[in-house]
């Protein structure tokens, strides 16, 4: 046997097949960048760049045009600047290094690569490290010179063609003699807060110091042209288009307009000083913009601290129009898309782009009322915290169109053709099939995303909150604030970190893409059956209750209450509408759910048991309690036994929730206790330790599935339902399902056919039935509608049971073990996610194989043949410390996967050599000189000079 296995493993033909089937790659990041810290825009190339605190730079253009670069050191990006029209980017990190990036062409596609880095040196004996810390960068429009303002008050100039410092660097002692004494602080003028190039004279720059002093400096003559003596702490500067005036913003919540005149070299008073929201003691105006468009003034901040210190606002002023955009997260930066032609009289801005801490907002400045523009990418996936997800492959065109139609009726302005950031070309071919990613959220919503391509686009949002009477509505106070006359707030954005009621949270989702049926299950035991409808409806809520304890005596529920459904008639918009609400009792969180639309059945499980429900007849079919009599959580968990188990249920549920969040910590503490009591406790001798029947949470239902297979005998197949629990128990029920003509007349009946207890009592993660050829059974309606081949019902079926520790295949109907694979050969390895995926060869579409895909708690992915369970390949995918990423992973049926790398981003990866979704785009640029080649040449010259100087010493 060993010899045969070795021959197969070294078979060159098999290795070639595996190479054609399997290949691991992380392809694209969907969603909104986590912790954005910088923003830039190139008006010529029409590209936007976002920097993050983790050191990433992401470039976006037209939908599908995306590029990502990552600095070698994990340091926050504090500033980024495009070299106008050149496809180059300068980035400043908080470690005081400056990096140059280029968009380069490789294999007929564009990539973002780092070309060079630079660190500003200090003047020995004069400037400390903090004094040379860069506070602001100014890239001149000629793109040949970079000005760097520092904390020490100096301004340095870097020649970009050679990345060398010029001797025209300006130090504050050169202008100290021109400055009044009250603006001096010893030998310092304070940090440089802003640098702005004169819009009409490129030889002059405006230098703003934190204490309020502003200097107009002539680069050629190296002298002060004008002094502007502000009396408030400076935040930022911006030129008016003609160069005859500029605007300064200050920490007192006001801004000032200053006239630039050669006849008055020292100006004490501005033309005007405005505090838009009253007297001082306001939040600073951090970013003003002034446009000659009758005129249009934009600024962020400036709100009264006492009344609105918790608001994140941006104000738009134009004539008598005044709007205060009220965001739910902090403003990072903003820019406008406007005319850059110097010969034009007006800036004529068309759009305002605001980068917030949690989302991107675009405002149309040309339409009346300044409406928001829907974004085709960078959607805030975490507008409410993601609690679960579900992927649907190969969505039928009819279902796709109906979902899009429902979404368009929710958001009529959802037209991406007006998206203003449209640089580059998307070269990716149209996807061969449509894909949906469904995300469940803490606020009770389910969001539908177009996951067919690189850009994850929002399609439709389903809310379940309107079915229930919730405890509170946090939007009341916000609505009341929006109705006040002053300030004129307007709520903008969809990021909403609050939830009306934590019981609304979605825990599980199951969809039938052929019938338009959807089941969503929540935190308070609610299981909601819905159907897709194209018309609006108005009806009462049909409620059915299923008691999973089956009136077991001596148990009392002390957890949260159920969500009470609304008593009156409820209006449902076109989209998914309620069929029936099934309420599990006790109302514990639903841990598993599955749907079989062809049989009109749903199955659901909690920590107490599982149930089977006929949603056509609105009647329960089965309820089974899975609690073990000696279950320790009967004492400390979801149930409390009145006579002998008297612990508080609320305390128990806190422990359950805590165990989910901090399970790893508890394991570490337990290991530490074992180490401390080494002399008293017998050390564990086996890598797979049998678990006690009374282990915590043993009754939790982990997985459910329906299958048409052989359970009663080997000659008659029929509907079955399977359930797996945390204690390693598997229950198989034979179902008597009437024909479609008799659905209304006859009820479904369930009879326990088999009960399997795994030897080591490891939690059952997944159950799947395989046909006579070892293939997974088709989905409901696939065969009856000629959408898939009929399964092999002649050969012997088998059931694949995946536990946390091993995979095992049992022959049906005798349930005799056929083959198994123990995954716990490595210490601490546990199965977390399992899926059956189909892999098509990259060499031929005619050849494909099914494989069992497994993600472990160590973050690695293992793939096995089915049903033989032979290991095929293994890949490192997720860091083992990233517990939330591992828990959020979802596999697709075509060999791809998604997992959360942050609360707002999904990492997409592919395990298939053929099915890959990745950016394929091109940005064409014209560069006056190739910086990368010049930099390499300069480095060679510098190295040569150093060598010659060394030789000359001898």
Coordinates of C-alpha atoms in Angstrom, one line a residue, residues 372-827:
X372 CA -24.6 62.5 -4.0
X373 CA -23.3 60.5 -6.8
X374 CA -23.4 56.6 -6.3
X375 CA -20.0 55.0 -6.3
X376 CA -19.3 51.9 -8.5
X377 CA -16.6 50.8 -6.1
X378 CA -15.2 51.6 -2.6
X379 CA -18.6 50.7 -1.1
X380 CA -18.6 50.7 2.7
X381 CA -19.3 47.0 3.3
X382 CA -19.3 47.7 7.0
X383 CA -22.0 50.4 6.9
X384 CA -23.3 48.1 9.6
X385 CA -20.9 45.4 11.0
X386 CA -20.8 42.3 8.8
X387 CA -22.0 39.2 10.7
X388 CA -22.1 36.5 8.0
X389 CA -21.8 36.1 4.2
X390 CA -23.0 33.8 1.4
X391 CA -21.8 33.5 -2.2
X392 CA -24.0 32.4 -5.2
X393 CA -22.2 31.3 -8.4
X394 CA -23.7 31.3 -11.9
X395 CA -26.8 33.4 -11.2
X396 CA -29.5 33.0 -13.8
X397 CA -30.2 36.1 -16.0
X398 CA -33.8 36.3 -14.9
X399 CA -32.9 36.4 -11.2
X400 CA -30.1 38.8 -11.8
X401 CA -32.4 41.3 -13.6
X402 CA -35.1 41.0 -10.9
X403 CA -32.6 41.8 -8.1
X404 CA -31.2 44.8 -10.1
X405 CA -34.7 46.0 -10.7
X406 CA -35.5 45.9 -7.0
X407 CA -32.3 47.7 -6.2
X408 CA -33.0 50.5 -8.8
X409 CA -36.4 51.1 -7.3
X410 CA -34.6 51.7 -3.9
X411 CA -32.0 54.0 -5.5
X412 CA -33.3 55.5 -8.7
X413 CA -30.1 57.6 -9.2
X414 CA -27.9 54.5 -9.3
X415 CA -26.3 55.4 -12.6
X416 CA -22.5 54.9 -12.7
X417 CA -22.1 56.6 -16.1
X418 CA -21.8 59.9 -14.4
X419 CA -18.9 58.7 -12.2
X420 CA -16.3 61.5 -12.5
X421 CA -13.2 59.5 -11.7
X422 CA -12.8 57.6 -15.0
X423 CA -9.2 57.4 -15.9
X424 CA -7.5 54.3 -17.4
X425 CA -9.0 51.4 -19.4
X426 CA -10.5 48.2 -18.0
X427 CA -9.1 45.4 -20.2
X428 CA -10.8 42.6 -18.4
X429 CA -13.3 40.6 -20.5
X430 CA -16.9 40.5 -19.4
X431 CA -17.4 37.8 -16.8
X432 CA -18.7 34.5 -18.1
X433 CA -21.2 34.2 -15.3
X434 CA -22.9 36.5 -12.8
X435 CA -22.0 36.1 -9.1
X436 CA -23.7 37.5 -6.0
X437 CA -22.1 38.0 -2.6
X438 CA -24.7 38.4 0.2
X439 CA -23.6 39.9 3.4
X440 CA -25.7 39.8 6.6
X441 CA -25.3 42.7 9.0
X442 CA -25.7 43.6 12.7
X443 CA -28.7 45.9 11.9
X444 CA -30.8 43.1 10.4
X445 CA -30.0 43.9 6.8
X446 CA -28.9 41.7 4.0
X447 CA -27.0 43.4 1.2
X448 CA -26.6 42.0 -2.3
X449 CA -23.3 42.7 -4.1
X450 CA -22.2 42.2 -7.7
X451 CA -19.2 40.0 -7.2
X452 CA -18.7 39.1 -10.9
X453 CA -15.7 41.3 -11.4
X454 CA -13.0 43.4 -9.8
X455 CA -15.4 46.1 -8.5
X456 CA -17.8 44.9 -5.8
X457 CA -21.0 46.9 -6.7
X458 CA -24.0 47.3 -4.4
X459 CA -27.2 46.0 -6.1
X460 CA -29.9 45.7 -3.5
X461 CA -30.5 46.0 0.3
X462 CA -33.0 43.9 2.2
X463 CA -34.0 45.1 5.7
X464 CA -35.7 42.7 8.2
X465 CA -36.2 45.4 10.9
X466 CA -39.6 46.4 9.4
X467 CA -41.0 43.0 10.4
X468 CA -40.4 43.6 14.1
X469 CA -41.1 46.1 16.9
X470 CA -37.6 47.1 18.0
X471 CA -36.7 48.5 21.4
X472 CA -35.4 51.9 20.1
X473 CA -34.8 53.9 17.1
X474 CA -31.5 55.8 17.3
X475 CA -32.3 57.8 14.1
X476 CA -34.9 60.0 16.0
X477 CA -32.3 62.3 17.4
X478 CA -30.5 62.6 14.2
X479 CA -33.7 63.4 12.3
X480 CA -34.6 66.1 14.8
X481 CA -31.2 67.6 14.5
X482 CA -31.5 67.7 10.7
X483 CA -34.8 69.6 10.9
X484 CA -33.2 72.5 12.8
X485 CA -32.9 75.8 10.9
X486 CA -29.3 76.4 12.0
X487 CA -26.8 75.0 11.2
X488 CA -28.4 73.6 8.0
X489 CA -27.3 70.0 8.5
X490 CA -27.8 67.4 5.8
X491 CA -27.1 63.8 6.7
X492 CA -24.8 62.3 4.0
X493 CA -23.4 58.8 3.7
X494 CA -24.5 55.3 4.6
X495 CA -22.0 54.3 7.3
X496 CA -24.0 53.6 10.4
X497 CA -22.2 51.8 13.2
X498 CA -25.3 51.6 15.4
X499 CA -28.0 49.0 15.5
X500 CA -31.6 49.5 16.6
X501 CA -31.6 46.2 18.5
X502 CA -28.7 43.7 18.7
X503 CA -31.3 40.9 18.3
X504 CA -31.8 41.9 14.7
X505 CA -28.3 40.7 13.7
X506 CA -28.2 38.2 10.8
X507 CA -26.5 35.0 11.6
X508 CA -27.1 32.7 8.6
X509 CA -28.3 33.0 5.0
X510 CA -29.5 30.4 2.6
X511 CA -30.7 31.0 -1.0
X512 CA -32.3 29.1 -3.8
X513 CA -31.3 30.9 -7.0
X514 CA -33.7 29.0 -9.2
X515 CA -36.9 29.8 -7.2
X516 CA -36.0 33.2 -5.8
X517 CA -36.5 31.9 -2.2
X518 CA -34.4 33.3 0.6
X519 CA -34.0 32.3 4.3
X520 CA -32.3 34.6 6.8
X521 CA -31.9 33.7 10.4
X522 CA -31.0 36.0 13.3
X523 CA -29.7 36.4 16.8
X524 CA -33.0 36.0 18.6
X525 CA -34.1 32.7 17.0
X526 CA -35.9 34.4 14.1
X527 CA -35.9 32.4 10.8
X528 CA -37.4 34.4 8.0
X529 CA -38.6 32.8 4.8
X530 CA -38.8 35.3 1.9
X531 CA -39.6 35.2 -1.8
X532 CA -38.6 37.6 -4.6
X533 CA -41.5 39.6 -5.9
X534 CA -41.6 42.3 -8.6
X535 CA -44.7 44.0 -7.2
X536 CA -45.3 45.9 -4.0
X537 CA -47.4 44.1 -1.4
X538 CA -49.2 44.8 1.9
X539 CA -50.1 42.0 4.3
X540 CA -50.0 40.8 7.9
X541 CA -47.0 38.9 9.2
X542 CA -47.6 35.1 9.4
X543 CA -45.8 33.8 12.5
X544 CA -45.1 30.2 13.5
X545 CA -43.4 29.0 16.7
X546 CA -41.2 25.9 17.0
X547 CA -40.3 24.8 20.5
X548 CA -36.9 23.1 20.3
X549 CA -37.0 21.9 23.9
X550 CA -40.2 19.9 23.3
X551 CA -41.5 20.9 26.7
X552 CA -38.6 19.3 28.5
X553 CA -39.2 19.8 32.2
X554 CA -36.9 21.6 34.6
X555 CA -35.4 24.0 32.1
X556 CA -35.9 27.8 32.1
X557 CA -34.7 30.3 29.5
X558 CA -33.2 33.4 31.0
X559 CA -31.7 34.9 27.9
X560 CA -32.9 37.7 25.8
X561 CA -36.6 37.9 24.7
X562 CA -37.8 37.2 21.2
X563 CA -38.3 40.0 18.8
X564 CA -42.0 40.8 18.8
X565 CA -43.4 40.9 15.2
X566 CA -45.5 43.9 14.1
X567 CA -49.2 43.3 14.7
X568 CA -50.7 45.3 11.9
X569 CA -50.3 45.1 8.1
X570 CA -46.8 45.7 6.8
X571 CA -45.9 47.2 3.4
X572 CA -43.2 45.4 1.4
X573 CA -41.5 47.1 -1.4
X574 CA -40.6 45.2 -4.6
X575 CA -37.8 42.7 -3.8
X576 CA -37.7 40.0 -1.3
X577 CA -40.9 39.8 0.8
X578 CA -41.9 37.9 3.8
X579 CA -43.6 34.4 3.4
X580 CA -43.5 33.3 7.0
X581 CA -41.6 34.1 10.2
X582 CA -40.6 31.0 12.1
X583 CA -39.6 31.7 15.7
X584 CA -37.4 29.3 17.6
X585 CA -38.0 28.8 21.2
X586 CA -36.0 29.5 23.3
X587 CA -35.0 32.5 21.2
X588 CA -31.3 31.7 21.0
X589 CA -29.1 32.7 18.0
X590 CA -29.5 30.5 15.0
X591 CA -26.3 28.5 14.3
X592 CA -27.3 26.7 11.1
X593 CA -29.9 27.0 8.3
X594 CA -30.7 25.3 5.0
X595 CA -33.4 25.5 2.4
X596 CA -34.9 23.0 -0.1
X597 CA -37.3 25.0 -2.3
X598 CA -38.4 22.0 -4.3
X599 CA -39.7 20.4 -1.2
X600 CA -40.9 23.6 0.5
X601 CA -38.8 22.8 3.5
X602 CA -36.3 24.7 5.7
X603 CA -34.2 23.3 8.5
X604 CA -32.6 25.4 11.3
X605 CA -30.6 24.8 14.4
X606 CA -29.6 26.6 17.6
X607 CA -27.6 25.7 20.7
X608 CA -30.7 23.8 21.9
X609 CA -31.6 21.6 18.9
X610 CA -32.9 21.7 15.3
X611 CA -36.2 22.0 13.6
X612 CA -37.8 21.2 10.2
X613 CA -40.5 23.4 8.9
X614 CA -42.9 23.2 5.9
X615 CA -43.3 26.8 4.8
X616 CA -45.9 26.0 2.2
X617 CA -48.4 24.6 4.8
X618 CA -47.0 26.9 7.5
X619 CA -46.5 23.9 9.8
X620 CA -43.6 22.5 11.8
X621 CA -42.5 19.0 10.8
X622 CA -39.9 18.2 13.4
X623 CA -38.3 19.6 16.5
X624 CA -35.3 17.8 18.2
X625 CA -33.5 18.8 21.3
X626 CA -29.8 18.1 21.2
X627 CA -28.9 19.1 24.7
X628 CA -27.1 16.4 26.6
X629 CA -28.4 15.6 30.1
X630 CA -24.9 16.3 31.5
X631 CA -24.2 19.3 29.3
X632 CA -22.2 21.6 31.4
X633 CA -23.8 24.6 29.7
X634 CA -27.1 23.4 31.0
X635 CA -25.6 24.7 34.2
X636 CA -23.5 27.6 32.7
X637 CA -25.0 28.1 29.3
X638 CA -28.1 28.8 27.4
X639 CA -30.4 26.8 29.7
X640 CA -30.6 26.6 33.5
X641 CA -32.0 23.5 35.2
X642 CA -34.3 24.7 37.9
X643 CA -33.6 21.9 40.5
X644 CA -29.9 21.2 40.2
X645 CA -28.6 23.8 37.6
X646 CA -29.2 27.2 39.1
X647 CA -26.6 29.4 37.5
X648 CA -27.8 32.7 35.9
X649 CA -28.5 32.4 32.2
X650 CA -27.4 35.9 31.5
X651 CA -24.0 35.2 32.9
X652 CA -23.9 32.0 30.8
X653 CA -24.6 33.9 27.6
X654 CA -22.0 36.4 28.4
X655 CA -19.6 33.4 28.6
X656 CA -20.8 32.1 25.3
X657 CA -20.3 35.4 23.6
X658 CA -16.9 35.8 25.3
X659 CA -15.9 32.3 24.3
X660 CA -16.5 33.2 20.6
X661 CA -14.5 36.4 20.8
X662 CA -11.7 35.3 23.1
X663 CA -11.5 31.6 22.5
X664 CA -7.9 31.7 21.7
X665 CA -7.1 33.6 24.9
X666 CA -9.0 31.0 27.0
X667 CA -7.0 28.2 25.4
X668 CA -3.8 30.0 26.3
X669 CA -4.9 30.5 29.9
X670 CA -5.9 26.8 30.1
X671 CA -2.5 25.8 28.8
X672 CA -0.8 28.1 31.3
X673 CA -2.8 26.5 34.1
X674 CA -1.7 23.0 32.9
X675 CA 1.9 24.2 32.9
X676 CA 1.6 25.6 36.5
X677 CA 0.0 22.3 37.8
X678 CA 2.2 20.0 35.9
X679 CA 2.9 17.8 38.9
X680 CA -0.8 17.4 39.6
X681 CA -2.3 17.0 36.2
X682 CA -1.4 14.2 33.8
X683 CA -0.1 15.6 30.6
X684 CA -2.0 15.0 27.4
X685 CA -0.4 12.0 25.6
X686 CA -2.5 12.0 22.4
X687 CA -2.8 14.6 19.7
X688 CA -6.5 13.8 19.3
X689 CA -8.1 13.7 22.7
X690 CA -11.5 12.2 23.0
X691 CA -14.0 14.8 24.2
X692 CA -16.4 14.3 27.0
X693 CA -20.1 14.1 26.3
X694 CA -20.7 17.0 28.7
X695 CA -18.3 19.4 27.0
X696 CA -19.5 23.0 26.8
X697 CA -21.9 23.8 24.1
X698 CA -22.2 20.2 23.1
X699 CA -25.8 20.7 21.9
X700 CA -25.0 23.4 19.3
X701 CA -26.2 22.5 15.8
X702 CA -23.3 23.2 13.5
X703 CA -24.6 22.1 10.1
X704 CA -27.7 20.9 8.2
X705 CA -28.3 19.5 4.7
X706 CA -31.0 18.0 2.6
X707 CA -30.3 15.1 0.2
X708 CA -32.2 12.7 -2.1
X709 CA -30.4 9.5 -1.2
X710 CA -30.6 6.0 0.2
X711 CA -31.2 5.9 3.9
X712 CA -33.9 3.2 4.6
X713 CA -32.5 0.6 2.2
X714 CA -30.3 0.2 -0.8
X715 CA -33.0 0.1 -3.4
X716 CA -35.3 3.0 -2.6
X717 CA -34.0 6.5 -2.4
X718 CA -35.9 9.5 -1.1
X719 CA -35.7 12.9 0.7
X720 CA -33.5 13.0 3.8
X721 CA -32.3 15.7 6.2
X722 CA -29.0 15.5 8.1
X723 CA -27.9 17.5 11.2
X724 CA -24.5 17.6 12.9
X725 CA -23.7 18.9 16.4
X726 CA -20.9 20.2 18.4
X727 CA -20.6 16.9 20.3
X728 CA -19.9 14.8 17.1
X729 CA -23.5 13.6 16.7
X730 CA -25.0 13.2 13.3
X731 CA -28.8 12.7 12.9
X732 CA -30.2 11.5 9.6
X733 CA -34.0 11.7 9.0
X734 CA -36.0 10.0 6.2
X735 CA -38.6 12.4 4.9
X736 CA -42.0 11.6 3.4
X737 CA -42.5 14.6 1.0
X738 CA -45.8 14.7 -1.0
X739 CA -45.7 15.4 -4.7
X740 CA -46.2 19.0 -5.8
X741 CA -49.8 18.4 -6.7
X742 CA -50.5 17.3 -3.1
X743 CA -48.4 19.8 -1.2
X744 CA -51.6 21.5 0.2
X745 CA -53.3 18.2 1.1
X746 CA -50.6 16.1 2.7
X747 CA -48.1 17.1 5.3
X748 CA -44.4 16.2 5.4
X749 CA -43.4 13.5 7.8
X750 CA -39.9 12.8 9.3
X751 CA -38.6 9.6 10.7
X752 CA -35.2 9.2 12.4
X753 CA -33.3 6.8 10.1
X754 CA -29.7 6.8 11.4
X755 CA -27.8 8.3 14.3
X756 CA -24.0 8.4 14.1
X757 CA -21.7 9.3 17.0
X758 CA -18.1 10.2 16.0
X759 CA -15.5 8.4 18.1
X760 CA -13.7 11.5 19.4
X761 CA -16.9 13.6 19.7
X762 CA -15.3 16.4 17.6
X763 CA -17.7 19.1 16.3
X764 CA -19.3 18.3 13.0
X765 CA -18.5 21.1 10.6
X766 CA -20.1 19.9 7.4
X767 CA -22.2 17.1 5.9
X768 CA -22.5 16.3 2.2
X769 CA -24.0 13.3 0.3
X770 CA -22.2 12.0 -2.8
X771 CA -23.8 10.1 -5.6
X772 CA -22.7 6.7 -7.1
X773 CA -19.8 8.4 -9.0
X774 CA -18.6 10.3 -5.9
X775 CA -20.0 13.6 -7.1
X776 CA -22.0 16.1 -4.9
X777 CA -25.7 16.0 -5.4
X778 CA -27.2 18.8 -7.6
X779 CA -29.1 21.7 -6.1
X780 CA -32.9 21.7 -5.9
X781 CA -34.5 22.4 -9.4
X782 CA -31.2 21.9 -11.2
X783 CA -32.2 18.5 -12.6
X784 CA -35.9 19.1 -13.0
X785 CA -35.2 22.2 -15.1
X786 CA -32.5 20.5 -17.1
X787 CA -29.8 22.8 -15.6
X788 CA -27.6 19.9 -14.4
X789 CA -26.9 16.2 -15.1
X790 CA -29.0 13.8 -13.0
X791 CA -27.1 12.2 -10.2
X792 CA -26.0 8.6 -10.4
X793 CA -28.8 6.7 -8.4
X794 CA -27.6 3.3 -9.5
X795 CA -24.3 3.0 -7.6
X796 CA -23.9 3.2 -3.9
X797 CA -24.2 6.7 -2.3
X798 CA -21.9 7.9 0.4
X799 CA -22.0 10.6 3.0
X800 CA -18.9 12.8 3.7
X801 CA -18.8 14.0 7.3
X802 CA -16.2 16.7 8.1
X803 CA -15.5 17.3 11.8
X804 CA -13.0 19.7 13.3
X805 CA -10.4 16.9 13.4
X806 CA -11.0 14.5 10.5
X807 CA -12.9 13.7 7.3
X808 CA -14.8 10.5 7.0
X809 CA -16.8 8.9 4.2
X810 CA -19.5 6.4 5.1
X811 CA -21.3 4.1 2.6
X812 CA -25.1 4.4 2.5
X813 CA -27.5 3.1 3.6
X814 CA -25.5 0.9 6.1
X815 CA -23.4 3.9 7.3
X816 CA -20.2 1.7 7.1
X817 CA -16.9 3.6 7.1
X818 CA -15.2 3.6 3.7
X819 CA -12.2 6.0 4.1
X820 CA -11.0 8.8 6.4
X821 CA -8.3 11.4 6.7
X822 CA -7.1 12.8 10.0
X823 CA -6.1 16.4 9.7
X824 CA -4.8 16.7 13.2
X825 CA -1.3 15.4 12.4
X826 CA -0.1 19.0 13.3
X827 CA -0.6 20.0 16.9

